[in-house]
Amino acid sequence: MLLLALESSCDETAAAVVADGRVIRSNIVSSQIAVHAEYGGVVPEIASRQHLEAVSTVVTQALEGAGVTPADLKGIAVTQGPGLAGALLVGLSAAKGLAFGCGIPLIGVNHIEGHLLAVMLERPVEFPFLALAVSGGHSHLYRVDGVGRYRTLGQTVDDAAGEAFDKVAKLLGLPYPGGVAIDRLAAQGDPGAIRFPRPLLNDGSYNFSFSGLKTAVLTHVKKHPESAEAGIHDLAASFQWAVCDVLTQKTAAALVETGLNRLVVAGGVACNSALRLSMQKMCDEKGVELYIPTPRLCADNAAMIAVPGDFYLSAGISSGLDLDALPVWPLDRLAARLTEGM
Ligand code: KG4
Ligand code: ZN
């Protein structure tokens, strides 16, 4: 089944053509990063306008890149949430127009579900598995028993991991998005140079907290201003390691308690080089099979939206043209879709 997928939940306007939910025929991403960078973060109103300007072009590029016409498509998958309401509405409106015009079914997809299943575009993963979603808005651990069958084991109680990277980068005067900048600086620093706190590490839950860590970095920089200048590599490496250490240790504990022997790490923060290494080391020690997509599939893209989209449409589950944006949409609620068929 050949699907067109659209993604517009935050600051990337993306379209992809994917066959059978597995084979990428095209995957176009138009990034707004340069536009938002001067504000130090995503400005929702500007994001919506940028999506409007880019959406037709990325759809055309995706179809041309795949060498197909709208008549070849069997369905359309579109990010329905979570995300910025105005941004989501642009993708939804475009998808509805195309689905109506082509007379093909439409399915609204959860963005985080797309992240968790993106790795299947590269290699198959058997269920059940443990999944860590780490992005600008999420730091969640899930037990995944099948497509649509997610149970939240833990989540951040304040900032998400990506948000922490972005906020710490901002306070250090680094460009948006902060994760990339910190990752780059940290490569030349000593992760053991400064001992930052490990929030909630031993609280017995699978929850995370990163806002105190951001405050600890701020306090350190106020006391030692040189650490944000000549010492910035060590500072970046030490902060980055504090985040990766907590994520890795909590994930390791969840693997032990659930007895699961497959782990998927997904979302923009899964691009982080230290996190990829520490997860690999932990999984090697535990005999767990690790699945992390290549960086272009960790970051926001539309091909990942086609994976669950293909599953639902193949199961006869589709959305109506009255489909609305869901800025907040916990994954646990998806189970109802399997029984109610919408
Ligand atoms: O999944 P994503 O592209 O968008 C959301 O759904 O939020 O994730 C974006 C987040 C941003 O916070 C960005 O700073 C972070 O992913 N990120 C990274 C790296 N690349 C992107 N964080 C740490 N290290 C990286 N290399
Ligand atoms: Zn994302």
mmCIF file of C-alpha atoms and ligand atoms in Angstrom:
data_model
loop_
_atom_site.group_PDB
_atom_site.id
_atom_site.type_symbol
_atom_site.label_atom_id
_atom_site.label_comp_id
_atom_site.label_asym_id
_atom_site.label_seq_id
_atom_site.Cartn_x
_atom_site.Cartn_y
_atom_site.Cartn_z
ATOM 1 C CA MET A 1 0.000 0.000 0.000
ATOM 2 C CA LEU A 2 1.422 3.366 -1.083
ATOM 3 C CA LEU A 3 0.790 6.169 1.438
ATOM 4 C CA LEU A 4 1.468 9.879 1.481
ATOM 5 C CA ALA A 5 2.319 11.050 5.019
ATOM 6 C CA LEU A 6 2.314 14.615 6.325
ATOM 7 C CA GLU A 7 3.920 16.009 9.500
ATOM 8 C CA SER A 8 3.571 19.596 10.794
ATOM 9 C CA SER A 9 3.395 19.328 14.601
ATOM 10 C CA CYS A 10 6.229 21.743 15.426
ATOM 11 C CA ASP A 11 8.888 23.410 13.289
ATOM 12 C CA GLU A 12 9.375 21.013 10.356
ATOM 13 C CA THR A 13 6.976 20.785 7.416
ATOM 14 C CA ALA A 14 7.412 17.270 6.094
ATOM 15 C CA ALA A 15 5.907 14.948 3.496
ATOM 16 C CA ALA A 16 6.860 11.395 2.563
ATOM 17 C CA VAL A 17 5.753 8.587 0.293
ATOM 18 C CA VAL A 18 6.119 5.176 1.920
ATOM 19 C CA ALA A 19 5.253 1.723 0.570
ATOM 20 C CA ASP A 20 3.716 -0.868 2.920
ATOM 21 C CA GLY A 21 4.702 1.173 5.995
ATOM 22 C CA ARG A 22 8.302 0.019 5.502
ATOM 23 C CA VAL A 23 9.926 1.268 2.304
ATOM 24 C CA ILE A 24 10.708 4.980 2.031
ATOM 25 C CA ARG A 25 10.135 6.199 -1.525
ATOM 26 C CA SER A 26 10.699 9.865 -0.578
ATOM 27 C CA ASN A 27 11.094 11.766 2.696
ATOM 28 C CA ILE A 28 11.114 15.573 2.385
ATOM 29 C CA VAL A 29 11.682 17.831 5.406
ATOM 30 C CA SER A 30 11.507 21.613 5.185
ATOM 31 C CA SER A 31 12.977 22.993 8.400
ATOM 32 C CA GLN A 32 11.996 26.335 9.946
ATOM 33 C CA ILE A 33 14.949 26.297 12.349
ATOM 34 C CA ALA A 34 16.641 29.330 10.761
ATOM 35 C CA VAL A 35 13.444 31.399 11.127
ATOM 36 C CA HIS A 36 12.926 30.520 14.819
ATOM 37 C CA ALA A 37 16.632 30.666 15.747
ATOM 38 C CA GLU A 38 16.630 34.451 16.127
ATOM 39 C CA TYR A 39 13.901 34.131 18.811
ATOM 40 C CA GLY A 40 15.788 31.357 20.634
ATOM 41 C CA GLY A 41 12.907 28.875 20.248
ATOM 42 C CA VAL A 42 9.787 28.016 18.263
ATOM 43 C CA VAL A 43 7.234 30.857 17.948
ATOM 44 C CA PRO A 44 3.872 29.089 17.398
ATOM 45 C CA GLU A 45 2.256 31.793 15.218
ATOM 46 C CA ILE A 46 5.301 31.978 12.955
ATOM 47 C CA ALA A 47 5.407 28.164 12.756
ATOM 48 C CA SER A 48 1.807 28.023 11.439
ATOM 49 C CA ARG A 49 2.531 30.616 8.752
ATOM 50 C CA GLN A 50 5.714 28.824 7.699
ATOM 51 C CA HIS A 51 3.843 25.508 7.434
ATOM 52 C CA LEU A 52 1.236 27.201 5.215
ATOM 53 C CA GLU A 53 3.953 28.500 2.922
ATOM 54 C CA ALA A 54 5.805 25.173 2.694
ATOM 55 C CA VAL A 55 3.136 22.488 2.698
ATOM 56 C CA SER A 56 2.229 22.399 -1.033
ATOM 57 C CA THR A 57 5.885 22.421 -2.041
ATOM 58 C CA VAL A 58 6.899 19.532 0.231
ATOM 59 C CA VAL A 59 3.915 17.452 -0.953
ATOM 60 C CA THR A 60 4.856 18.073 -4.601
ATOM 61 C CA GLN A 61 8.507 17.247 -3.876
ATOM 62 C CA ALA A 62 7.543 14.040 -2.041
ATOM 63 C CA LEU A 63 5.342 12.858 -4.938
ATOM 64 C CA GLU A 64 7.930 13.786 -7.571
ATOM 65 C CA GLY A 65 10.766 12.278 -5.534
ATOM 66 C CA ALA A 66 8.863 8.998 -5.321
ATOM 67 C CA GLY A 67 7.956 9.159 -8.999
ATOM 68 C CA VAL A 68 4.221 8.859 -8.295
ATOM 69 C CA THR A 69 1.060 10.870 -8.891
ATOM 70 C CA PRO A 70 -1.829 11.364 -6.427
ATOM 71 C CA ALA A 71 -3.727 8.690 -8.393
ATOM 72 C CA ASP A 72 -1.167 6.073 -7.240
ATOM 73 C CA LEU A 73 -1.811 6.756 -3.534
ATOM 74 C CA LYS A 74 -3.941 4.385 -1.474
ATOM 75 C CA GLY A 75 -4.266 6.596 1.593
ATOM 76 C CA ILE A 76 -3.014 9.597 3.550
ATOM 77 C CA ALA A 77 -1.518 9.590 7.061
ATOM 78 C CA VAL A 78 -1.198 12.884 8.912
ATOM 79 C CA THR A 79 0.059 13.945 12.327
ATOM 80 C CA GLN A 80 -3.024 14.747 14.418
ATOM 81 C CA GLY A 81 -1.169 15.497 17.668
ATOM 82 C CA PRO A 82 0.440 16.105 20.081
ATOM 83 C CA GLY A 83 1.933 19.431 19.010
ATOM 84 C CA LEU A 84 1.162 23.088 18.372
ATOM 85 C CA ALA A 85 -2.551 23.463 17.508
ATOM 86 C CA GLY A 86 -2.108 25.971 14.671
ATOM 87 C CA ALA A 87 0.800 24.019 13.188
ATOM 88 C CA LEU A 88 -1.114 20.723 13.298
ATOM 89 C CA LEU A 89 -4.149 22.315 11.611
ATOM 90 C CA VAL A 90 -2.106 23.200 8.515
ATOM 91 C CA GLY A 91 -1.072 19.568 7.944
ATOM 92 C CA LEU A 92 -4.558 18.311 8.759
ATOM 93 C CA SER A 93 -6.242 20.705 6.300
ATOM 94 C CA ALA A 94 -3.836 19.779 3.505
ATOM 95 C CA ALA A 95 -4.310 16.060 4.206
ATOM 96 C CA LYS A 96 -8.109 16.354 4.264
ATOM 97 C CA GLY A 97 -8.132 18.241 0.956
ATOM 98 C CA LEU A 98 -5.930 15.615 -0.700
ATOM 99 C CA ALA A 99 -7.879 12.686 0.740
ATOM 100 C CA PHE A 100 -11.204 14.198 -0.359
ATOM 101 C CA GLY A 101 -9.870 15.173 -3.791
ATOM 102 C CA CYS A 102 -8.342 11.739 -4.442
ATOM 103 C CA GLY A 103 -11.201 9.813 -2.835
ATOM 104 C CA ILE A 104 -8.828 7.861 -0.576
ATOM 105 C CA PRO A 105 -8.911 7.170 3.193
ATOM 106 C CA LEU A 106 -7.292 9.397 5.781
ATOM 107 C CA ILE A 107 -5.782 8.442 9.138
ATOM 108 C CA GLY A 108 -4.733 10.819 11.938
ATOM 109 C CA VAL A 109 -1.510 9.610 13.577
ATOM 110 C CA ASN A 110 0.012 10.289 16.991
ATOM 111 C CA HIS A 111 3.418 11.974 16.506
ATOM 112 C CA ILE A 112 5.037 10.040 19.366
ATOM 113 C CA GLU A 113 3.724 6.746 17.982
ATOM 114 C CA GLY A 114 5.479 7.719 14.732
ATOM 115 C CA HIS A 115 8.745 8.318 16.615
ATOM 116 C CA LEU A 116 8.514 4.941 18.421
ATOM 117 C CA LEU A 117 7.911 2.981 15.209
ATOM 118 C CA ALA A 118 10.281 4.957 12.915
ATOM 119 C CA VAL A 119 13.069 2.406 13.367
ATOM 120 C CA MET A 120 10.880 -0.150 11.522
ATOM 121 C CA LEU A 121 11.665 1.790 8.332
ATOM 122 C CA GLU A 122 15.212 0.457 8.796
ATOM 123 C CA ARG A 123 14.752 -2.941 10.425
ATOM 124 C CA PRO A 124 11.886 -4.928 11.901
ATOM 125 C CA VAL A 125 11.345 -4.969 15.675
ATOM 126 C CA GLU A 126 9.348 -7.704 17.341
ATOM 127 C CA PHE A 127 6.812 -6.870 20.053
ATOM 128 C CA PRO A 128 6.845 -6.476 22.996
ATOM 129 C CA PHE A 129 9.596 -3.929 23.622
ATOM 130 C CA LEU A 130 10.514 -1.119 25.984
ATOM 131 C CA ALA A 131 10.628 2.340 24.394
ATOM 132 C CA LEU A 132 12.152 5.615 25.499
ATOM 133 C CA ALA A 133 10.776 8.664 23.681
ATOM 134 C CA VAL A 134 13.026 11.682 24.164
ATOM 135 C CA SER A 135 12.191 14.851 22.255
ATOM 136 C CA GLY A 136 11.452 18.533 22.739
ATOM 137 C CA GLY A 137 8.166 17.738 24.512
ATOM 138 C CA HIS A 138 8.593 14.155 25.721
ATOM 139 C CA SER A 139 10.718 12.067 28.079
ATOM 140 C CA HIS A 140 8.545 8.992 28.397
ATOM 141 C CA LEU A 141 9.186 5.296 29.014
ATOM 142 C CA TYR A 142 6.606 2.959 27.474
ATOM 143 C CA ARG A 143 5.919 -0.724 27.391
ATOM 144 C CA VAL A 144 4.899 -1.453 23.785
ATOM 145 C CA ASP A 145 2.864 -4.623 23.177
ATOM 146 C CA GLY A 146 1.901 -3.868 19.577
ATOM 147 C CA VAL A 147 0.967 -0.974 17.313
ATOM 148 C CA GLY A 148 -1.557 1.063 19.289
ATOM 149 C CA ARG A 149 -0.815 -0.818 22.521
ATOM 150 C CA TYR A 150 1.288 1.441 24.735
ATOM 151 C CA ARG A 151 1.520 1.655 28.521
ATOM 152 C CA THR A 152 3.289 4.636 30.082
ATOM 153 C CA LEU A 153 5.736 3.451 32.753
ATOM 154 C CA GLY A 154 7.199 6.869 33.515
ATOM 155 C CA GLN A 155 7.467 10.407 32.235
ATOM 156 C CA THR A 156 8.996 13.763 33.011
ATOM 157 C CA VAL A 157 7.359 15.653 35.854
ATOM 158 C CA ASP A 158 8.604 19.002 34.480
ATOM 159 C CA ASP A 159 10.855 19.722 31.465
ATOM 160 C CA ALA A 160 11.416 17.157 28.726
ATOM 161 C CA ALA A 161 15.016 16.112 27.971
ATOM 162 C CA GLY A 162 15.115 18.106 24.714
ATOM 163 C CA GLU A 163 13.633 21.113 26.499
ATOM 164 C CA ALA A 164 16.434 20.888 29.084
ATOM 165 C CA PHE A 165 19.057 20.833 26.315
ATOM 166 C CA ASP A 166 17.397 23.822 24.622
ATOM 167 C CA LYS A 167 17.046 25.859 27.854
ATOM 168 C CA VAL A 168 20.616 25.186 29.019
ATOM 169 C CA ALA A 169 21.908 26.096 25.548
ATOM 170 C CA LYS A 170 19.928 29.340 25.671
ATOM 171 C CA LEU A 171 21.337 30.317 29.066
ATOM 172 C CA LEU A 172 24.823 29.629 27.687
ATOM 173 C CA GLY A 173 24.111 31.847 24.655
ATOM 174 C CA LEU A 174 24.237 28.899 22.219
ATOM 175 C CA PRO A 175 22.062 28.761 19.082
ATOM 176 C CA TYR A 176 18.674 27.006 18.830
ATOM 177 C CA PRO A 177 18.143 24.033 18.762
ATOM 178 C CA GLY A 178 20.344 23.606 21.781
ATOM 179 C CA GLY A 179 20.755 19.847 21.731
ATOM 180 C CA VAL A 180 22.855 19.913 18.592
ATOM 181 C CA ALA A 181 25.066 22.758 19.901
ATOM 182 C CA ILE A 182 25.655 21.082 23.277
ATOM 183 C CA ASP A 183 26.371 17.704 21.670
ATOM 184 C CA ARG A 184 29.017 19.362 19.461
ATOM 185 C CA LEU A 185 30.740 21.230 22.346
ATOM 186 C CA ALA A 186 30.561 18.210 24.648
ATOM 187 C CA ALA A 187 32.569 16.135 22.183
ATOM 188 C CA GLN A 188 35.676 18.063 23.289
ATOM 189 C CA GLY A 189 34.861 18.199 27.012
ATOM 190 C CA ASP A 190 35.256 16.032 30.113
ATOM 191 C CA PRO A 191 31.875 14.631 31.257
ATOM 192 C CA GLY A 192 33.280 14.102 34.767
ATOM 193 C CA ALA A 193 34.550 17.693 35.173
ATOM 194 C CA ILE A 194 31.476 18.993 37.054
ATOM 195 C CA ARG A 195 29.218 16.749 39.123
ATOM 196 C CA PHE A 196 25.672 17.911 38.355
ATOM 197 C CA PRO A 197 22.709 16.353 40.228
ATOM 198 C CA ARG A 198 20.913 13.238 38.971
ATOM 199 C CA PRO A 199 17.258 14.233 39.645
ATOM 200 C CA LEU A 200 14.841 11.463 40.782
ATOM 201 C CA LEU A 201 17.492 8.816 40.085
ATOM 202 C CA ASN A 202 16.717 6.706 43.131
ATOM 203 C CA ASP A 203 13.063 7.597 43.768
ATOM 204 C CA GLY A 204 11.849 4.130 42.759
ATOM 205 C CA SER A 205 9.745 5.464 39.867
ATOM 206 C CA TYR A 206 10.395 5.700 36.135
ATOM 207 C CA ASN A 207 9.695 9.430 36.160
ATOM 208 C CA PHE A 208 12.235 12.054 35.133
ATOM 209 C CA SER A 209 12.844 15.638 36.206
ATOM 210 C CA PHE A 210 15.169 17.963 34.336
ATOM 211 C CA SER A 211 14.257 21.481 35.463
ATOM 212 C CA GLY A 212 16.429 21.285 38.623
ATOM 213 C CA LEU A 213 19.370 20.270 36.470
ATOM 214 C CA LYS A 214 18.907 23.392 34.355
ATOM 215 C CA THR A 215 18.895 25.484 37.575
ATOM 216 C CA ALA A 216 22.052 23.684 38.763
ATOM 217 C CA VAL A 217 23.805 24.688 35.524
ATOM 218 C CA LEU A 218 22.651 28.303 35.982
ATOM 219 C CA THR A 219 23.859 28.380 39.615
ATOM 220 C CA HIS A 220 27.215 26.892 38.578
ATOM 221 C CA VAL A 221 27.696 29.477 35.811
ATOM 222 C CA LYS A 222 26.863 32.344 38.216
ATOM 223 C CA LYS A 223 29.470 31.082 40.701
ATOM 224 C CA HIS A 224 32.050 30.223 38.030
ATOM 225 C CA PRO A 225 31.523 32.569 35.039
ATOM 226 C CA GLU A 226 34.649 31.189 33.356
ATOM 227 C CA SER A 227 32.881 27.804 33.040
ATOM 228 C CA ALA A 228 30.601 29.300 30.360
ATOM 229 C CA GLU A 229 33.590 30.644 28.424
ATOM 230 C CA ALA A 230 36.939 28.819 28.417
ATOM 231 C CA GLY A 231 35.331 25.930 30.309
ATOM 232 C CA ILE A 232 32.261 25.575 28.094
ATOM 233 C CA HIS A 233 33.310 22.198 26.650
ATOM 234 C CA ASP A 234 33.548 20.619 30.119
ATOM 235 C CA LEU A 235 30.295 22.313 31.177
ATOM 236 C CA ALA A 236 28.435 21.014 28.103
ATOM 237 C CA ALA A 237 29.880 17.504 28.525
ATOM 238 C CA SER A 238 29.039 17.386 32.252
ATOM 239 C CA PHE A 239 25.447 18.583 31.739
ATOM 240 C CA GLN A 240 24.940 16.233 28.798
ATOM 241 C CA TRP A 241 26.281 13.304 30.790
ATOM 242 C CA ALA A 242 23.944 14.079 33.731
ATOM 243 C CA VAL A 243 20.938 13.870 31.364
ATOM 244 C CA CYS A 244 22.206 10.726 29.589
ATOM 245 C CA ASP A 245 23.147 9.021 32.860
ATOM 246 C CA VAL A 246 19.648 9.426 34.340
ATOM 247 C CA LEU A 247 17.952 8.375 31.087
ATOM 248 C CA THR A 248 20.191 5.301 30.794
ATOM 249 C CA GLN A 249 19.949 4.201 34.438
ATOM 250 C CA LYS A 250 16.150 4.554 34.602
ATOM 251 C CA THR A 251 15.772 2.722 31.291
ATOM 252 C CA ALA A 252 18.066 -0.052 32.585
ATOM 253 C CA ALA A 253 15.922 -0.426 35.708
ATOM 254 C CA ALA A 254 12.755 -0.622 33.588
ATOM 255 C CA LEU A 255 14.345 -3.345 31.420
ATOM 256 C CA VAL A 256 15.123 -5.381 34.543
ATOM 257 C CA GLU A 257 11.663 -4.974 36.078
ATOM 258 C CA THR A 258 9.705 -5.661 32.878
ATOM 259 C CA GLY A 259 12.047 -8.448 31.747
ATOM 260 C CA LEU A 260 11.886 -7.033 28.205
ATOM 261 C CA ASN A 261 14.942 -7.730 26.049
ATOM 262 C CA ARG A 262 14.363 -5.230 23.236
ATOM 263 C CA LEU A 263 14.747 -1.448 23.610
ATOM 264 C CA VAL A 264 13.765 1.312 21.182
ATOM 265 C CA VAL A 265 15.147 4.812 21.784
ATOM 266 C CA ALA A 266 13.420 7.471 19.681
ATOM 267 C CA GLY A 267 12.831 11.209 19.191
ATOM 268 C CA GLY A 268 15.138 14.144 18.464
ATOM 269 C CA VAL A 269 17.296 13.644 21.589
ATOM 270 C CA ALA A 270 18.060 10.101 20.351
ATOM 271 C CA CYS A 271 20.403 11.885 17.882
ATOM 272 C CA ASN A 272 22.641 12.668 20.871
ATOM 273 C CA SER A 273 25.986 10.934 20.489
ATOM 274 C CA ALA A 274 26.570 10.374 24.232
ATOM 275 C CA LEU A 275 23.075 8.924 24.713
ATOM 276 C CA ARG A 276 23.517 6.546 21.779
ATOM 277 C CA LEU A 277 26.833 5.317 23.225
ATOM 278 C CA SER A 278 25.618 4.928 26.795
ATOM 279 C CA MET A 279 22.438 3.091 25.718
ATOM 280 C CA GLN A 280 24.527 0.761 23.535
ATOM 281 C CA LYS A 281 26.930 0.024 26.400
ATOM 282 C CA MET A 282 24.090 -0.632 28.845
ATOM 283 C CA CYS A 283 22.257 -2.897 26.371
ATOM 284 C CA ASP A 284 25.444 -4.835 25.555
ATOM 285 C CA GLU A 285 25.982 -5.471 29.289
ATOM 286 C CA LYS A 286 22.396 -6.651 29.726
ATOM 287 C CA GLY A 287 22.130 -8.717 26.526
ATOM 288 C CA VAL A 288 19.329 -6.434 25.301
ATOM 289 C CA GLU A 289 18.826 -5.704 21.596
ATOM 290 C CA LEU A 290 18.950 -1.927 21.014
ATOM 291 C CA TYR A 291 17.099 -0.179 18.196
ATOM 292 C CA ILE A 292 17.857 3.505 17.545
ATOM 293 C CA PRO A 293 16.995 4.966 14.151
ATOM 294 C CA THR A 294 19.651 6.807 12.160
ATOM 295 C CA PRO A 295 19.570 10.516 13.134
ATOM 296 C CA ARG A 296 17.460 11.653 10.141
ATOM 297 C CA LEU A 297 14.691 9.284 11.314
ATOM 298 C CA CYS A 298 15.080 10.284 14.997
ATOM 299 C CA ALA A 299 14.338 13.932 14.170
ATOM 300 C CA ASP A 300 10.858 14.967 13.022
ATOM 301 C CA ASN A 301 9.971 13.592 9.588
ATOM 302 C CA ALA A 302 6.883 12.363 7.759
ATOM 303 C CA ALA A 303 8.040 8.836 6.847
ATOM 304 C CA MET A 304 7.671 7.817 10.520
ATOM 305 C CA ILE A 305 3.999 8.894 10.406
ATOM 306 C CA ALA A 306 3.388 6.408 7.586
ATOM 307 C CA VAL A 307 4.397 3.406 9.749
ATOM 308 C CA PRO A 308 1.416 3.464 12.158
ATOM 309 C CA GLY A 309 -0.700 5.032 9.362
ATOM 310 C CA ASP A 310 -0.181 1.953 7.181
ATOM 311 C CA PHE A 311 -0.975 -0.377 10.077
ATOM 312 C CA TYR A 312 -4.291 1.318 10.911
ATOM 313 C CA LEU A 313 -5.470 1.745 7.321
ATOM 314 C CA SER A 314 -4.576 -1.905 6.562
ATOM 315 C CA ALA A 315 -6.698 -2.885 9.573
ATOM 316 C CA GLY A 316 -9.627 -0.908 8.155
ATOM 317 C CA ILE A 317 -9.268 1.868 10.729
ATOM 318 C CA SER A 318 -9.548 5.396 9.296
ATOM 319 C CA SER A 319 -10.472 8.928 10.351
ATOM 320 C CA GLY A 320 -13.334 11.094 9.133
ATOM 321 C CA LEU A 321 -12.896 14.423 7.375
ATOM 322 C CA ASP A 322 -14.021 16.064 10.645
ATOM 323 C CA LEU A 323 -10.687 14.992 12.174
ATOM 324 C CA ASP A 324 -9.480 17.659 14.619
ATOM 325 C CA ALA A 325 -6.041 18.520 16.009
ATOM 326 C CA LEU A 326 -5.189 17.014 19.415
ATOM 327 C CA PRO A 327 -2.465 19.246 20.951
ATOM 328 C CA VAL A 328 -2.383 16.863 23.948
ATOM 329 C CA TRP A 329 -2.790 13.149 23.139
ATOM 330 C CA PRO A 330 -1.335 10.546 25.548
ATOM 331 C CA LEU A 331 -0.352 7.310 23.788
ATOM 332 C CA ASP A 332 -2.252 5.160 26.281
ATOM 333 C CA ARG A 333 -5.504 6.433 24.742
ATOM 334 C CA LEU A 334 -4.728 4.789 21.405
ATOM 335 C CA ALA A 335 -5.914 1.393 22.606
ATOM 336 C CA ALA A 336 -9.513 2.613 22.142
ATOM 337 C CA ARG A 337 -8.803 3.100 18.435
ATOM 338 C CA LEU A 338 -8.160 -0.638 18.022
ATOM 339 C CA THR A 339 -11.512 -1.549 19.530
ATOM 340 C CA GLU A 340 -13.612 1.355 18.252
ATOM 341 C CA GLY A 341 -11.988 1.463 14.788
ATOM 342 C CA MET A 342 -11.502 5.245 14.476
HETATM 343 O O1 KG4 B 1 11.646 14.907 18.030
HETATM 344 P P1 KG4 B 1 12.097 16.295 17.765
HETATM 345 O O2 KG4 B 1 12.804 16.567 16.461
HETATM 346 O O3 KG4 B 1 10.903 17.287 17.871
HETATM 347 C C1 KG4 B 1 9.917 17.119 18.859
HETATM 348 O O4 KG4 B 1 9.011 16.275 18.647
HETATM 349 O O5 KG4 B 1 10.060 17.784 19.902
HETATM 350 O O6 KG4 B 1 13.042 16.709 18.987
HETATM 351 C C2 KG4 B 1 13.585 18.000 19.064
HETATM 352 C C3 KG4 B 1 14.505 18.063 20.263
HETATM 353 C C4 KG4 B 1 15.042 19.472 20.523
HETATM 354 O O7 KG4 B 1 14.837 19.763 21.886
HETATM 355 C C5 KG4 B 1 16.514 19.346 20.196
HETATM 356 O O8 KG4 B 1 17.356 20.200 20.956
HETATM 357 C C6 KG4 B 1 16.787 17.884 20.527
HETATM 358 O O9 KG4 B 1 15.645 17.213 20.060
HETATM 359 N N1 KG4 B 1 17.986 17.378 19.838
HETATM 360 C C7 KG4 B 1 19.074 16.948 20.509
HETATM 361 C C8 KG4 B 1 20.042 16.606 19.522
HETATM 362 N N2 KG4 B 1 19.483 16.825 18.297
HETATM 363 C C9 KG4 B 1 18.227 17.303 18.527
HETATM 364 N N3 KG4 B 1 19.316 16.839 21.823
HETATM 365 C C10 KG4 B 1 20.525 16.385 22.196
HETATM 366 N N4 KG4 B 1 21.512 16.050 21.325
HETATM 367 C C11 KG4 B 1 21.312 16.136 19.984
HETATM 368 N N5 KG4 B 1 22.288 15.796 19.126
HETATM 369 ZN ZN ZN B 2 9.144 14.833 17.374
#
